[in-house]
mmCIF file of C-alpha atoms in Angstrom:
data_model
loop_
_atom_site.group_PDB
_atom_site.id
_atom_site.type_symbol
_atom_site.label_atom_id
_atom_site.label_comp_id
_atom_site.label_asym_id
_atom_site.label_seq_id
_atom_site.Cartn_x
_atom_site.Cartn_y
_atom_site.Cartn_z
ATOM 1 C CA MET A 28 -44.393 -11.304 48.287
ATOM 2 C CA GLY A 29 -44.240 -10.599 44.539
ATOM 3 C CA LYS A 30 -43.775 -13.330 41.959
ATOM 4 C CA ASN A 31 -40.507 -11.852 40.752
ATOM 5 C CA LYS A 32 -39.032 -11.766 44.230
ATOM 6 C CA LEU A 33 -39.950 -15.404 44.812
ATOM 7 C CA LYS A 34 -38.349 -16.304 41.500
ATOM 8 C CA LYS A 35 -35.186 -14.423 42.457
ATOM 9 C CA PHE A 36 -34.947 -16.309 45.744
ATOM 10 C CA ALA A 37 -35.439 -19.585 43.896
ATOM 11 C CA ASP A 38 -32.671 -18.644 41.454
ATOM 12 C CA MET A 39 -30.334 -17.668 44.271
ATOM 13 C CA ALA A 40 -30.829 -21.037 45.936
ATOM 14 C CA GLN A 41 -29.496 -22.710 42.779
ATOM 15 C CA TYR A 42 -26.587 -20.370 41.997
ATOM 16 C CA LYS A 43 -23.170 -21.888 42.695
ATOM 17 C CA CYS A 44 -21.688 -18.433 43.293
ATOM 18 C CA VAL A 45 -24.121 -17.640 46.124
ATOM 19 C CA PHE A 46 -23.762 -18.776 49.738
ATOM 20 C CA GLN A 47 -26.759 -18.481 52.049
ATOM 21 C CA TYR A 48 -26.727 -19.940 55.530
ATOM 22 C CA PRO A 49 -29.650 -19.378 57.913
ATOM 23 C CA ARG A 50 -28.523 -18.346 61.369
ATOM 24 C CA GLU A 51 -29.837 -21.580 62.908
ATOM 25 C CA GLU A 52 -27.755 -23.713 60.537
ATOM 26 C CA LEU A 53 -24.730 -21.488 61.020
ATOM 27 C CA LEU A 54 -24.912 -21.930 64.789
ATOM 28 C CA ARG A 55 -25.476 -25.669 64.461
ATOM 29 C CA VAL A 56 -22.811 -26.693 61.947
ATOM 30 C CA GLY A 57 -20.848 -23.542 61.089
ATOM 31 C CA PHE A 58 -19.819 -22.333 57.641
ATOM 32 C CA PRO A 59 -17.906 -25.081 55.818
ATOM 33 C CA HIS A 60 -15.739 -22.718 53.742
ATOM 34 C CA LYS A 61 -14.469 -20.571 56.609
ATOM 35 C CA GLY A 62 -10.693 -20.545 56.233
ATOM 36 C CA ALA A 63 -10.982 -22.406 52.920
ATOM 37 C CA TRP A 64 -12.340 -19.807 50.481
ATOM 38 C CA HIS A 65 -9.179 -19.992 48.388
ATOM 39 C CA HIS A 66 -9.298 -23.764 48.060
ATOM 40 C CA ASN A 67 -13.022 -24.560 48.130
ATOM 41 C CA VAL A 68 -14.584 -21.570 46.394
ATOM 42 C CA PHE A 69 -12.033 -19.924 44.097
ATOM 43 C CA ALA A 70 -9.514 -22.748 43.555
ATOM 44 C CA ASN A 71 -6.605 -20.295 43.693
ATOM 45 C CA SER A 72 -4.491 -18.393 46.216
ATOM 46 C CA ASN A 73 -5.266 -14.888 44.949
ATOM 47 C CA PRO A 74 -6.119 -12.120 47.463
ATOM 48 C CA ILE A 75 -9.741 -11.832 48.583
ATOM 49 C CA THR A 76 -11.597 -8.511 48.590
ATOM 50 C CA LEU A 77 -15.032 -8.068 50.181
ATOM 51 C CA GLU A 78 -17.678 -5.542 49.170
ATOM 52 C CA LEU A 79 -19.806 -4.800 52.229
ATOM 53 C CA GLY A 80 -23.409 -3.851 51.554
ATOM 54 C CA CYS A 81 -23.013 -4.827 47.917
ATOM 55 C CA GLY A 82 -26.644 -4.148 46.938
ATOM 56 C CA ARG A 83 -27.064 -5.250 43.331
ATOM 57 C CA GLY A 84 -23.436 -6.339 43.173
ATOM 58 C CA GLU A 85 -22.311 -3.971 40.400
ATOM 59 C CA TYR A 86 -19.040 -3.162 42.151
ATOM 60 C CA THR A 87 -18.299 -6.788 42.952
ATOM 61 C CA VAL A 88 -18.894 -7.899 39.367
ATOM 62 C CA SER A 89 -17.038 -4.970 37.789
ATOM 63 C CA LEU A 90 -14.054 -5.425 40.106
ATOM 64 C CA ALA A 91 -13.903 -9.130 39.309
ATOM 65 C CA LYS A 92 -13.915 -8.414 35.589
ATOM 66 C CA SER A 93 -11.255 -5.706 35.833
ATOM 67 C CA GLU A 94 -8.936 -7.542 38.247
ATOM 68 C CA PRO A 95 -8.815 -11.249 37.340
ATOM 69 C CA ALA A 96 -5.843 -11.806 39.674
ATOM 70 C CA ARG A 97 -8.068 -11.091 42.694
ATOM 71 C CA ASN A 98 -11.139 -12.754 44.164
ATOM 72 C CA PHE A 99 -14.206 -10.743 45.174
ATOM 73 C CA VAL A 100 -17.102 -11.507 47.510
ATOM 74 C CA GLY A 101 -20.160 -9.268 47.644
ATOM 75 C CA ILE A 102 -21.933 -9.285 51.004
ATOM 76 C CA ASP A 103 -25.473 -8.137 51.723
ATOM 77 C CA ILE A 104 -28.519 -9.360 53.602
ATOM 78 C CA LYS A 105 -31.001 -8.472 50.831
ATOM 79 C CA GLY A 106 -31.058 -11.342 48.385
ATOM 80 C CA ALA A 107 -33.514 -9.824 45.887
ATOM 81 C CA ARG A 108 -31.044 -7.015 45.171
ATOM 82 C CA MET A 109 -28.022 -9.289 45.115
ATOM 83 C CA TRP A 110 -29.741 -11.427 42.478
ATOM 84 C CA THR A 111 -28.768 -8.945 39.747
ATOM 85 C CA GLY A 112 -25.017 -9.336 40.207
ATOM 86 C CA ALA A 113 -25.213 -13.021 41.047
ATOM 87 C CA SER A 114 -27.179 -13.699 37.862
ATOM 88 C CA GLU A 115 -24.493 -11.962 35.811
ATOM 89 C CA VAL A 116 -21.765 -14.041 37.458
ATOM 90 C CA GLU A 117 -23.681 -17.253 36.775
ATOM 91 C CA ARG A 118 -24.583 -16.281 33.239
ATOM 92 C CA GLU A 119 -21.071 -15.203 32.233
ATOM 93 C CA GLY A 120 -19.191 -17.769 34.307
ATOM 94 C CA ILE A 121 -17.072 -15.178 36.119
ATOM 95 C CA PRO A 122 -14.695 -17.385 38.165
ATOM 96 C CA ASN A 123 -13.400 -14.852 40.700
ATOM 97 C CA ALA A 124 -16.693 -13.453 42.014
ATOM 98 C CA ALA A 125 -19.054 -14.825 44.660
ATOM 99 C CA PHE A 126 -21.832 -13.550 46.893
ATOM 100 C CA LEU A 127 -22.537 -14.141 50.567
ATOM 101 C CA ARG A 128 -25.933 -13.384 52.049
ATOM 102 C CA CYS A 129 -25.474 -12.490 55.691
ATOM 103 C CA GLU A 130 -25.492 -9.605 58.114
ATOM 104 C CA ILE A 131 -22.169 -7.761 58.160
ATOM 105 C CA GLU A 132 -22.051 -8.095 61.950
ATOM 106 C CA ASN A 133 -21.573 -11.856 61.425
ATOM 107 C CA ILE A 134 -18.773 -11.891 58.829
ATOM 108 C CA ASP A 135 -16.301 -13.350 61.319
ATOM 109 C CA SER A 136 -18.449 -16.505 61.180
ATOM 110 C CA PHE A 137 -17.641 -16.858 57.479
ATOM 111 C CA PHE A 138 -13.983 -15.820 57.208
ATOM 112 C CA ALA A 139 -10.935 -16.936 59.181
ATOM 113 C CA PRO A 140 -8.296 -14.576 60.623
ATOM 114 C CA GLY A 141 -6.088 -13.197 57.863
ATOM 115 C CA GLU A 142 -8.253 -14.605 55.070
ATOM 116 C CA VAL A 143 -9.336 -11.218 53.684
ATOM 117 C CA ASP A 144 -6.961 -8.795 51.984
ATOM 118 C CA SER A 145 -9.111 -5.677 51.541
ATOM 119 C CA LEU A 146 -12.611 -4.209 51.839
ATOM 120 C CA TRP A 147 -14.825 -1.952 49.791
ATOM 121 C CA ILE A 148 -17.645 -0.156 51.643
ATOM 122 C CA THR A 149 -19.819 1.399 48.946
ATOM 123 C CA PHE A 150 -22.512 3.945 49.781
ATOM 124 C CA PRO A 151 -23.578 2.637 53.188
ATOM 125 C CA ASP A 152 -26.229 4.257 55.333
ATOM 126 C CA PRO A 153 -24.268 6.952 57.260
ATOM 127 C CA GLN A 154 -26.184 6.071 60.448
ATOM 128 C CA MET A 155 -25.814 9.627 61.749
ATOM 129 C CA LYS A 156 -27.677 8.824 64.974
ATOM 130 C CA LYS A 157 -26.336 5.295 65.559
ATOM 131 C CA ARG A 158 -22.552 5.103 65.709
ATOM 132 C CA ARG A 159 -22.622 1.383 66.515
ATOM 133 C CA LYS A 160 -24.241 0.668 63.149
ATOM 134 C CA ARG A 161 -21.813 2.868 61.201
ATOM 135 C CA LEU A 162 -19.666 0.631 59.003
ATOM 136 C CA THR A 163 -16.485 2.642 59.638
ATOM 137 C CA SER A 164 -16.905 2.867 63.419
ATOM 138 C CA THR A 165 -14.386 1.278 65.776
ATOM 139 C CA ARG A 166 -16.907 -1.472 66.464
ATOM 140 C CA PHE A 167 -16.792 -2.582 62.835
ATOM 141 C CA LEU A 168 -13.079 -1.901 62.392
ATOM 142 C CA THR A 169 -12.481 -4.322 65.255
ATOM 143 C CA LEU A 170 -14.599 -6.881 63.414
ATOM 144 C CA TYR A 171 -12.672 -6.315 60.184
ATOM 145 C CA ARG A 172 -9.389 -6.801 62.009
ATOM 146 C CA ALA A 173 -10.499 -10.271 63.008
ATOM 147 C CA ILE A 174 -10.635 -11.456 59.391
ATOM 148 C CA MET A 175 -8.130 -9.236 57.557
ATOM 149 C CA LYS A 176 -4.428 -9.506 56.978
ATOM 150 C CA PRO A 177 -2.300 -7.010 58.957
ATOM 151 C CA ASP A 178 -2.438 -3.571 57.333
ATOM 152 C CA GLY A 179 -5.277 -4.634 55.053
ATOM 153 C CA VAL A 180 -6.865 -1.881 52.993
ATOM 154 C CA VAL A 181 -10.278 -0.377 53.744
ATOM 155 C CA ASN A 182 -11.940 1.691 50.991
ATOM 156 C CA LEU A 183 -14.965 3.873 51.676
ATOM 157 C CA LYS A 184 -16.911 5.398 48.794
ATOM 158 C CA THR A 185 -19.813 7.580 49.892
ATOM 159 C CA ASP A 186 -22.098 10.446 48.962
ATOM 160 C CA SER A 187 -22.473 11.435 52.645
ATOM 161 C CA PRO A 188 -20.450 14.471 53.830
ATOM 162 C CA PHE A 189 -21.154 13.387 57.415
ATOM 163 C CA LEU A 190 -19.818 9.854 57.031
ATOM 164 C CA TYR A 191 -16.815 11.023 55.042
ATOM 165 C CA GLU A 192 -15.822 13.618 57.663
ATOM 166 C CA TYR A 193 -16.409 11.194 60.545
ATOM 167 C CA THR A 194 -14.243 8.550 58.872
ATOM 168 C CA ARG A 195 -11.545 11.090 57.972
ATOM 169 C CA ARG A 196 -11.336 12.174 61.618
ATOM 170 C CA LEU A 197 -11.257 8.577 62.828
ATOM 171 C CA VAL A 198 -8.412 7.727 60.442
ATOM 172 C CA GLU A 199 -6.453 10.811 61.492
ATOM 173 C CA LEU A 200 -7.033 10.266 65.224
ATOM 174 C CA ASN A 201 -5.824 6.673 65.058
ATOM 175 C CA GLY A 202 -2.847 7.448 62.854
ATOM 176 C CA PHE A 203 -3.846 5.096 60.033
ATOM 177 C CA LYS A 204 -1.884 5.361 56.800
ATOM 178 C CA VAL A 205 -3.994 7.109 54.170
ATOM 179 C CA LEU A 206 -3.639 5.779 50.625
ATOM 180 C CA SER A 207 -6.077 8.152 48.934
ATOM 181 C CA GLN A 208 -8.552 10.773 50.076
ATOM 182 C CA THR A 209 -10.856 13.227 48.318
ATOM 183 C CA ASP A 210 -14.208 14.872 48.974
ATOM 184 C CA ASP A 211 -14.885 15.197 45.227
ATOM 185 C CA LEU A 212 -13.729 12.076 43.412
ATOM 186 C CA TYR A 213 -14.752 13.063 39.898
ATOM 187 C CA GLY A 214 -13.882 16.728 40.269
ATOM 188 C CA SER A 215 -10.417 16.072 41.710
ATOM 189 C CA GLY A 216 -9.023 14.101 38.793
ATOM 190 C CA MET A 217 -8.247 11.211 41.179
ATOM 191 C CA ALA A 218 -10.776 8.791 39.705
ATOM 192 C CA ASP A 219 -9.317 5.690 38.068
ATOM 193 C CA PRO A 220 -10.976 2.691 36.360
ATOM 194 C CA VAL A 221 -11.654 1.020 39.733
ATOM 195 C CA THR A 222 -12.952 4.036 41.687
ATOM 196 C CA SER A 223 -14.980 5.137 38.645
ATOM 197 C CA ILE A 224 -17.193 2.029 38.742
ATOM 198 C CA LYS A 225 -20.684 3.425 39.309
ATOM 199 C CA THR A 226 -23.360 1.469 41.124
ATOM 200 C CA TYR A 227 -27.065 1.984 40.582
ATOM 201 C CA TYR A 228 -27.283 4.105 43.731
ATOM 202 C CA GLU A 229 -24.183 6.146 42.900
ATOM 203 C CA GLN A 230 -25.796 7.027 39.576
ATOM 204 C CA GLN A 231 -28.812 8.296 41.486
ATOM 205 C CA TRP A 232 -26.651 10.463 43.746
ATOM 206 C CA LEU A 233 -24.766 11.874 40.771
ATOM 207 C CA SER A 234 -28.014 12.644 38.981
ATOM 208 C CA ARG A 235 -29.018 14.661 42.053
ATOM 209 C CA GLY A 236 -25.784 16.672 41.895
ATOM 210 C CA LYS A 237 -24.088 15.056 44.905
ATOM 211 C CA LYS A 238 -20.288 14.859 45.095
ATOM 212 C CA ILE A 239 -18.761 11.449 45.650
ATOM 213 C CA LYS A 240 -16.161 11.069 48.395
ATOM 214 C CA LEU A 241 -13.435 8.445 48.743
ATOM 215 C CA ILE A 242 -11.038 7.545 51.510
ATOM 216 C CA SER A 243 -8.724 4.505 51.485
ATOM 217 C CA PHE A 244 -6.507 3.541 54.417
ATOM 218 C CA ARG A 245 -4.565 0.684 55.938
ATOM 219 C CA LEU A 246 -5.999 -0.959 59.060
ATOM 220 C CA PRO A 247 -3.273 -2.105 61.464
ATOM 221 C CA ALA A 248 -3.774 -5.408 63.238
ATOM 222 C CA GLN A 249 -2.889 -4.081 66.677
ATOM 223 C CA GLY A 250 -3.463 -1.002 68.804
ATOM 224 C CA GLU A 251 -6.359 0.652 70.590
ATOM 225 C CA LEU A 252 -9.026 2.109 68.345
ATOM 226 C CA LEU A 253 -10.321 5.546 69.317
ATOM 227 C CA GLU A 254 -13.552 7.246 68.315
ATOM 228 C CA PRO A 255 -13.339 10.885 67.142
ATOM 229 C CA GLU A 256 -15.502 13.745 68.353
ATOM 230 C CA GLU A 257 -18.480 14.161 66.057
ATOM 231 C CA ASP A 258 -20.833 16.611 67.755
ATOM 232 C CA ASP A 259 -19.622 19.432 65.521
ATOM 233 C CA ILE A 260 -19.876 17.463 62.271
ATOM 234 C CA GLU A 261 -22.700 18.914 60.209
ATOM 235 C CA LYS A 262 -25.444 16.415 59.505
ATOM 236 C CA ASP A 263 -26.338 15.636 55.895
ATOM 237 C CA ASP A 264 -29.060 17.955 54.628
ATOM 238 C CA TYR A 265 -30.697 15.332 52.435
ATOM 239 C CA ARG A 266 -31.947 11.793 52.646
ATOM 240 C CA ALA A 267 -32.149 8.817 50.345
ATOM 241 C CA MET A 268 -35.302 8.646 48.273
ATOM 242 C CA PRO A 269 -38.052 6.814 50.200
ATOM 243 C CA ARG A 270 -38.572 3.254 49.028
ATOM 244 C CA PRO A 271 -41.991 2.291 50.430
ATOM 245 C CA ASN A 272 -43.453 -1.110 49.776
ATOM 246 C CA PHE A 273 -45.579 0.014 46.839
ATOM 247 C CA PRO A 274 -44.676 -1.599 43.476
ATOM 248 C CA ALA A 275 -45.558 1.493 41.463
ATOM 249 C CA LEU A 276 -43.013 3.600 43.380
ATOM 250 C CA LYS A 277 -40.087 1.204 43.191
ATOM 251 C CA SER A 278 -37.223 2.313 40.983
ATOM 252 C CA ASP A 279 -36.318 -1.306 40.200
ATOM 253 C CA MET A 280 -38.709 -2.038 37.371
ATOM 254 C CA SER A 281 -37.875 -5.747 37.462
ATOM 255 C CA ASP A 282 -39.943 -5.943 40.645
ATOM 256 C CA MET A 283 -43.090 -4.720 38.908
ATOM 257 C CA SER A 284 -45.911 -7.236 38.739
ATOM 258 C CA ASP A 285 -47.534 -5.698 35.646
ATOM 259 C CA GLU A 286 -46.888 -8.000 32.679
ATOM 260 C CA SER A 287 -48.413 -5.841 29.951
ATOM 261 C CA ASP A 288 -46.590 -5.467 26.645
ATOM 262 C CA SER A 289 -46.258 -1.695 27.067
ATOM 263 C CA SER A 290 -44.629 -2.114 30.481
ATOM 264 C CA ASP A 291 -42.126 -4.604 29.125
ATOM 265 C CA TYR A 292 -41.352 -2.416 26.129
ATOM 266 C CA LEU A 293 -40.830 0.711 28.227
ATOM 267 C CA ARG A 294 -38.577 -1.124 30.684
ATOM 268 C CA ASP A 295 -36.337 -2.070 27.786
ATOM 269 C CA PHE A 296 -36.713 1.427 26.310
ATOM 270 C CA VAL A 297 -34.933 3.057 29.279
ATOM 271 C CA LYS A 298 -32.865 0.096 30.489
ATOM 272 C CA GLY A 299 -29.360 1.080 31.587
ATOM 273 C CA LEU A 300 -30.060 4.827 31.527
ATOM 274 C CA LEU A 301 -29.593 7.213 34.441
ATOM 275 C CA PRO A 302 -32.938 8.621 35.666
ATOM 276 C CA ALA A 303 -32.298 12.020 34.068
ATOM 277 C CA GLU A 304 -31.425 10.378 30.742
ATOM 278 C CA ALA A 305 -34.521 8.180 30.979
ATOM 279 C CA VAL A 306 -36.728 11.245 31.487
ATOM 280 C CA VAL A 307 -35.341 12.832 28.301
ATOM 281 C CA ARG A 308 -36.000 9.663 26.317
ATOM 282 C CA LEU A 309 -39.490 9.279 27.776
ATOM 283 C CA ASN A 310 -40.290 12.914 26.945
ATOM 284 C CA GLY A 311 -39.852 12.069 23.277
ATOM 285 C CA TYR A 312 -41.881 8.904 23.588
ATOM 286 C CA ILE A 313 -44.747 10.709 25.310
ATOM 287 C CA GLU A 314 -44.712 13.437 22.657
ATOM 288 C CA ALA A 315 -45.256 10.737 20.042
ATOM 289 C CA HIS A 316 -47.688 8.695 22.215
ATOM 290 C CA PRO A 317 -49.582 11.242 24.382
ATOM 291 C CA LYS A 318 -52.202 8.684 25.452
ATOM 292 C CA CYS A 319 -49.772 6.006 26.690
ATOM 293 C CA GLU A 320 -50.660 5.546 30.354
ATOM 294 C CA GLU A 321 -47.596 3.382 31.074
ATOM 295 C CA ALA A 322 -45.204 6.017 29.734
ATOM 296 C CA TYR A 323 -46.465 8.551 32.275
ATOM 297 C CA ILE A 324 -46.150 6.027 35.102
ATOM 298 C CA MET A 325 -42.609 5.203 34.011
ATOM 299 C CA ARG A 326 -41.618 8.859 33.796
ATOM 300 C CA GLY A 327 -43.247 9.473 37.169
ATOM 301 C CA LEU A 328 -40.989 6.785 38.629
ATOM 302 C CA LYS A 329 -37.913 8.438 37.146
ATOM 303 C CA TYR A 330 -38.931 11.884 38.376
ATOM 304 C CA TRP A 331 -39.426 10.392 41.847
ATOM 305 C CA SER A 332 -35.909 8.921 41.865
ATOM 306 C CA LEU A 333 -34.546 12.351 40.854
ATOM 307 C CA GLY A 334 -36.317 14.025 43.763
ATOM 308 C CA ASP A 335 -38.726 15.956 41.492
ATOM 309 C CA ARG A 336 -41.815 14.891 43.371
ATOM 310 C CA ALA A 337 -44.130 17.518 41.887
ATOM 311 C CA SER A 338 -43.471 16.284 38.339
ATOM 312 C CA SER A 339 -43.869 12.712 39.545
ATOM 313 C CA ILE A 340 -47.308 13.458 41.010
ATOM 314 C CA ARG A 341 -48.380 15.227 37.814
ATOM 315 C CA ASP A 342 -47.455 12.193 35.720
ATOM 316 C CA TYR A 343 -49.383 9.838 38.016
ATOM 317 C CA LEU A 344 -52.422 12.115 37.758
ATOM 318 C CA THR A 345 -52.153 12.194 33.974
ATOM 319 C CA ALA A 346 -52.060 8.394 33.872
ATOM 320 C CA ILE A 347 -55.199 8.296 36.029
ATOM 321 C CA ARG A 348 -56.987 10.740 33.716
ATOM 322 C CA ILE A 349 -56.154 8.478 30.760
ATOM 323 C CA ASN A 350 -57.333 5.406 32.668
ATOM 324 C CA PRO A 351 -59.300 5.896 35.913
ATOM 325 C CA HIS A 352 -58.461 2.320 36.883
ATOM 326 C CA SER A 353 -54.725 2.812 36.358
ATOM 327 C CA ARG A 354 -52.238 1.297 38.791
ATOM 328 C CA ALA A 355 -51.004 4.891 39.092
ATOM 329 C CA ASN A 356 -53.725 5.163 41.747
ATOM 330 C CA GLU A 357 -51.493 3.061 43.985
ATOM 331 C CA ALA A 358 -48.507 5.259 43.160
ATOM 332 C CA LEU A 359 -50.467 8.373 44.034
ATOM 333 C CA LYS A 360 -51.722 6.800 47.243
ATOM 334 C CA ALA A 361 -48.181 5.903 48.256
ATOM 335 C CA ALA A 362 -46.856 9.369 47.420
ATOM 336 C CA ASN A 363 -49.676 10.946 49.391
ATOM 337 C CA GLU A 364 -48.884 8.847 52.470
ATOM 338 C CA ILE A 365 -45.222 9.836 52.267
ATOM 339 C CA LEU A 366 -45.535 13.515 51.368
ATOM 340 C CA ASP A 367 -49.055 14.460 52.527
ATOM 341 C CA TYR A 368 -50.186 16.161 49.348
ATOM 342 C CA ARG A 369 -53.763 16.407 50.555
ATOM 343 C CA ASN A 370 -53.486 20.160 51.115
ATOM 344 C CA ASN A 371 -51.381 20.736 48.002
ATOM 345 C CA ASP A 372 -52.833 21.904 44.690
ATOM 346 C CA LEU A 373 -51.031 19.028 42.974
ATOM 347 C CA TYR A 374 -53.204 16.480 44.746
ATOM 348 C CA ASN A 375 -56.374 16.521 42.694
ATOM 349 C CA PRO A 376 -57.281 12.987 41.605
#
């Protein structure tokens, strides 16, 4: 495990806004704030909204800042990602935001019936082959019912045409009240300050030309939940960018182990930019510094996140030509294992 990841876990263990309970402890003593989030955690009676699969926590933090009369809890099982949002909450002292590290299947162990007002489900895995793992399936809606107020609001924001259509059919079949619905959020003119909050992964989808879909509906407390037919729903024709366990291919530069000055400078140089914007900025840098190995590695990372794998491979190869011992060798090795470039003219180390 990388040094940075260990540091993140150590930070998370100290953050007051983060709640982490190992399954063994949860089974032994239970969660002490279940039914008492308002009193124990937020010290107010404002409505509670959960973000399921919060990732880096951008939505949770942005919602908390924009709606101070509500409380927000970001939920995810991956603590290293959650660290980003949790650190911002700790650093800025945001009083109405918290994070819970747990599997979504277990949220009824952490919240009492009626304790939650609404949910945001932001860019989940569509689970096209596994309905039981789909976060808008009747299995999960039943789980949400157990902790939500009657007619609580469920919001789904997704890049997946499959998941959007499946959820739309489910909502229609069960007669849920639709509050908003669009298969092109930014092209429809329906986007508002809340729905326009863009997470790191949404920015990646937008940079790849994907349309963002939104559906919001009320979930009644009673009634049988029916699953829609889905055999005729067209499967998504794309996949998320692979994220293998190779540091040089990770888009999150904070996880890099290289501590060189050039790496640090280039991280700051493109910090906060979308991948396409970062490529444009790095083009100028490389033009002025054509022998900077790190700049090619950085641009290769950005090309990879944009889906331009050929350009990514070329940049890794250039870095290796500049420095035969470059860590780009690991990037090239990882790309080769994923894409099998051995019989491709691009693969020529």
